[in-house]
Amino acid sequence: KMRIDNIEKYKDNWLHYRVKEKQNFFGKKLVIFGGGDSALDWAIDFASSSEFQNSGGTVTLVHRSDTFKGSEHSVNKVKKLAASNQLQLINNAKLSNFNCKGDSLVALSISKEDKEIKIAADHLLVFFGLSPKLGPIANWGLDITRKTINVNPENFQTNQEGIYAIGDIANYPGKKKLILSGFHEAALAAFAA
């Protein structure tokens, strides 16, 4: 979710956390926030679409870092689209404010390196992903590194006997945060348990 006062009341009006009907965004000034696969894929999809481009739509991708969590192929494609002016890419930035006229979005204020950038916008698409929260398991004596649990990649057991971890929370050398990897991890952990 966006952490800006009073923004949530515009959810499903001009603030979106998913795309229901792609055509509803044609001819609009879209600003997409995120740096993972969902944000990159939608930025590429809209910026590459001749229907979207021909309708007068524009795409701006804003990411809070200069390193992306999406696939290398998608990152390279976004950079190529930015270089050819098919989309605007703004790194190391975050939303600081929004301006409305009635219930319609008019502009966004983006903070980047102590300066404010104002972007004309009709719709805001947010694809931040999930932020892991360990909750009570943080006190179980597990070997934890930066909100992930270190596991043995042979069976996904933690440093505590009988406790296994799989998916994005599990950490081991060569870890890839992919759904496919999670299925593999689940099978090995289930057999070990």
PDB file of N, CA, C and O in Angstrom, residues 11-37:
ATOM      1  N   LYS A  11      -8.746   4.489  -3.815  1.00  0.00           N
ATOM      2  CA  LYS A  11      -8.518   3.131  -4.307  1.00  0.00           C
ATOM      3  C   LYS A  11      -9.631   2.737  -5.263  1.00  0.00           C
ATOM      4  O   LYS A  11     -10.804   2.973  -4.995  1.00  0.00           O
ATOM      5  N   ASP A  12      -9.248   2.167  -6.380  1.00  0.00           N
ATOM      6  CA  ASP A  12     -10.139   1.725  -7.457  1.00  0.00           C
ATOM      7  C   ASP A  12     -10.793   2.883  -8.204  1.00  0.00           C
ATOM      8  O   ASP A  12     -11.613   2.655  -9.090  1.00  0.00           O
ATOM      9  N   ASN A  13     -10.456   4.122  -7.844  1.00  0.00           N
ATOM     10  CA  ASN A  13     -10.859   5.285  -8.622  1.00  0.00           C
ATOM     11  C   ASN A  13      -9.685   5.613  -9.560  1.00  0.00           C
ATOM     12  O   ASN A  13      -9.743   5.359 -10.757  1.00  0.00           O
ATOM     13  N   TRP A  14      -8.595   6.149  -8.989  1.00  0.00           N
ATOM     14  CA  TRP A  14      -7.373   6.357  -9.765  1.00  0.00           C
ATOM     15  C   TRP A  14      -6.162   5.684  -9.122  1.00  0.00           C
ATOM     16  O   TRP A  14      -5.095   5.614  -9.712  1.00  0.00           O
ATOM     17  N   LEU A  15      -6.309   5.145  -7.930  1.00  0.00           N
ATOM     18  CA  LEU A  15      -5.252   4.376  -7.257  1.00  0.00           C
ATOM     19  C   LEU A  15      -5.575   2.898  -7.415  1.00  0.00           C
ATOM     20  O   LEU A  15      -6.645   2.445  -7.016  1.00  0.00           O
ATOM     21  N   HIS A  16      -4.637   2.148  -8.001  1.00  0.00           N
ATOM     22  CA  HIS A  16      -4.887   0.741  -8.298  1.00  0.00           C
ATOM     23  C   HIS A  16      -3.716  -0.125  -7.829  1.00  0.00           C
ATOM     24  O   HIS A  16      -2.556   0.246  -7.993  1.00  0.00           O
ATOM     25  N   TYR A  17      -4.066  -1.288  -7.279  1.00  0.00           N
ATOM     26  CA  TYR A  17      -3.066  -2.277  -6.879  1.00  0.00           C
ATOM     27  C   TYR A  17      -3.085  -3.494  -7.802  1.00  0.00           C
ATOM     28  O   TYR A  17      -2.360  -4.447  -7.600  1.00  0.00           O
ATOM     29  N   ARG A  18      -3.930  -3.444  -8.811  1.00  0.00           N
ATOM     30  CA  ARG A  18      -3.983  -4.469  -9.847  1.00  0.00           C
ATOM     31  C   ARG A  18      -4.686  -3.881 -11.069  1.00  0.00           C
ATOM     32  O   ARG A  18      -5.390  -2.866 -10.973  1.00  0.00           O
ATOM     33  N   VAL A  19      -4.507  -4.523 -12.195  1.00  0.00           N
ATOM     34  CA  VAL A  19      -5.144  -4.093 -13.434  1.00  0.00           C
ATOM     35  C   VAL A  19      -6.282  -5.056 -13.724  1.00  0.00           C
ATOM     36  O   VAL A  19      -6.056  -6.251 -13.902  1.00  0.00           O
ATOM     37  N   LYS A  20      -7.499  -4.523 -13.740  1.00  0.00           N
ATOM     38  CA  LYS A  20      -8.667  -5.366 -14.038  1.00  0.00           C
ATOM     39  C   LYS A  20      -8.943  -5.359 -15.542  1.00  0.00           C
ATOM     40  O   LYS A  20      -9.064  -6.406 -16.142  1.00  0.00           O
ATOM     41  N   GLU A  21      -9.084  -4.188 -16.106  1.00  0.00           N
ATOM     42  CA  GLU A  21      -9.368  -4.031 -17.534  1.00  0.00           C
ATOM     43  C   GLU A  21      -8.322  -3.110 -18.137  1.00  0.00           C
ATOM     44  O   GLU A  21      -8.358  -1.893 -17.931  1.00  0.00           O
ATOM     45  N   LYS A  22      -7.412  -3.677 -18.891  1.00  0.00           N
ATOM     46  CA  LYS A  22      -6.310  -2.913 -19.487  1.00  0.00           C
ATOM     47  C   LYS A  22      -6.820  -1.724 -20.320  1.00  0.00           C
ATOM     48  O   LYS A  22      -6.261  -0.638 -20.271  1.00  0.00           O
ATOM     49  N   GLN A  23      -7.908  -1.938 -21.034  1.00  0.00           N
ATOM     50  CA  GLN A  23      -8.441  -0.902 -21.919  1.00  0.00           C
ATOM     51  C   GLN A  23      -8.877   0.352 -21.162  1.00  0.00           C
ATOM     52  O   GLN A  23      -8.907   1.440 -21.734  1.00  0.00           O
ATOM     53  N   ASN A  24      -9.202   0.228 -19.881  1.00  0.00           N
ATOM     54  CA  ASN A  24      -9.604   1.399 -19.098  1.00  0.00           C
ATOM     55  C   ASN A  24      -8.475   2.415 -18.940  1.00  0.00           C
ATOM     56  O   ASN A  24      -8.726   3.556 -18.560  1.00  0.00           O
ATOM     57  N   PHE A  25      -7.250   1.995 -19.219  1.00  0.00           N
ATOM     58  CA  PHE A  25      -6.100   2.884 -19.051  1.00  0.00           C
ATOM     59  C   PHE A  25      -5.623   3.487 -20.375  1.00  0.00           C
ATOM     60  O   PHE A  25      -4.709   4.298 -20.383  1.00  0.00           O
ATOM     61  N   PHE A  26      -6.236   3.090 -21.473  1.00  0.00           N
ATOM     62  CA  PHE A  26      -5.839   3.635 -22.774  1.00  0.00           C
ATOM     63  C   PHE A  26      -6.124   5.135 -22.799  1.00  0.00           C
ATOM     64  O   PHE A  26      -7.134   5.606 -22.303  1.00  0.00           O
ATOM     65  N   GLY A  27      -5.203   5.888 -23.382  1.00  0.00           N
ATOM     66  CA  GLY A  27      -5.351   7.332 -23.487  1.00  0.00           C
ATOM     67  C   GLY A  27      -5.067   8.071 -22.188  1.00  0.00           C
ATOM     68  O   GLY A  27      -5.285   9.273 -22.095  1.00  0.00           O
ATOM     69  N   LYS A  28      -4.585   7.373 -21.187  1.00  0.00           N
ATOM     70  CA  LYS A  28      -4.350   7.971 -19.868  1.00  0.00           C
ATOM     71  C   LYS A  28      -2.865   8.123 -19.582  1.00  0.00           C
ATOM     72  O   LYS A  28      -2.026   7.435 -20.149  1.00  0.00           O
ATOM     73  N   LYS A  29      -2.575   9.036 -18.655  1.00  0.00           N
ATOM     74  CA  LYS A  29      -1.202   9.227 -18.164  1.00  0.00           C
ATOM     75  C   LYS A  29      -1.039   8.310 -16.952  1.00  0.00           C
ATOM     76  O   LYS A  29      -1.573   8.594 -15.890  1.00  0.00           O
ATOM     77  N   LEU A  30      -0.310   7.199 -17.151  1.00  0.00           N
ATOM     78  CA  LEU A  30      -0.120   6.208 -16.096  1.00  0.00           C
ATOM     79  C   LEU A  30       1.207   6.424 -15.393  1.00  0.00           C
ATOM     80  O   LEU A  30       2.229   6.652 -16.036  1.00  0.00           O
ATOM     81  N   VAL A  31       1.183   6.310 -14.074  1.00  0.00           N
ATOM     82  CA  VAL A  31       2.407   6.284 -13.284  1.00  0.00           C
ATOM     83  C   VAL A  31       2.390   4.963 -12.531  1.00  0.00           C
ATOM     84  O   VAL A  31       1.431   4.658 -11.821  1.00  0.00           O
ATOM     85  N   ILE A  32       3.440   4.174 -12.737  1.00  0.00           N
ATOM     86  CA  ILE A  32       3.551   2.860 -12.122  1.00  0.00           C
ATOM     87  C   ILE A  32       4.671   2.907 -11.098  1.00  0.00           C
ATOM     88  O   ILE A  32       5.776   3.342 -11.395  1.00  0.00           O
ATOM     89  N   PHE A  33       4.371   2.444  -9.875  1.00  0.00           N
ATOM     90  CA  PHE A  33       5.369   2.383  -8.811  1.00  0.00           C
ATOM     91  C   PHE A  33       5.755   0.934  -8.563  1.00  0.00           C
ATOM     92  O   PHE A  33       4.887   0.069  -8.432  1.00  0.00           O
ATOM     93  N   GLY A  34       7.060   0.686  -8.485  1.00  0.00           N
ATOM     94  CA  GLY A  34       7.563  -0.642  -8.153  1.00  0.00           C
ATOM     95  C   GLY A  34       8.810  -0.966  -8.938  1.00  0.00           C
ATOM     96  O   GLY A  34       9.156  -0.282  -9.902  1.00  0.00           O
ATOM     97  N   GLY A  35       9.479  -2.035  -8.516  1.00  0.00           N
ATOM     98  CA  GLY A  35      10.712  -2.458  -9.177  1.00  0.00           C
ATOM     99  C   GLY A  35      10.794  -3.956  -9.361  1.00  0.00           C
ATOM    100  O   GLY A  35      11.823  -4.484  -9.766  1.00  0.00           O
ATOM    101  N   GLY A  36       9.696  -4.663  -9.096  1.00  0.00           N
ATOM    102  CA  GLY A  36       9.656  -6.108  -9.276  1.00  0.00           C
ATOM    103  C   GLY A  36       9.031  -6.475 -10.602  1.00  0.00           C
ATOM    104  O   GLY A  36       8.741  -5.615 -11.439  1.00  0.00           O
ATOM    105  N   ASP A  37       8.823  -7.775 -10.777  1.00  0.00           N
ATOM    106  CA  ASP A  37       8.310  -8.268 -12.057  1.00  0.00           C
ATOM    107  C   ASP A  37       6.962  -7.673 -12.443  1.00  0.00           C
ATOM    108  O   ASP A  37       6.751  -7.338 -13.603  1.00  0.00           O
TER     109      ASP A  37
END
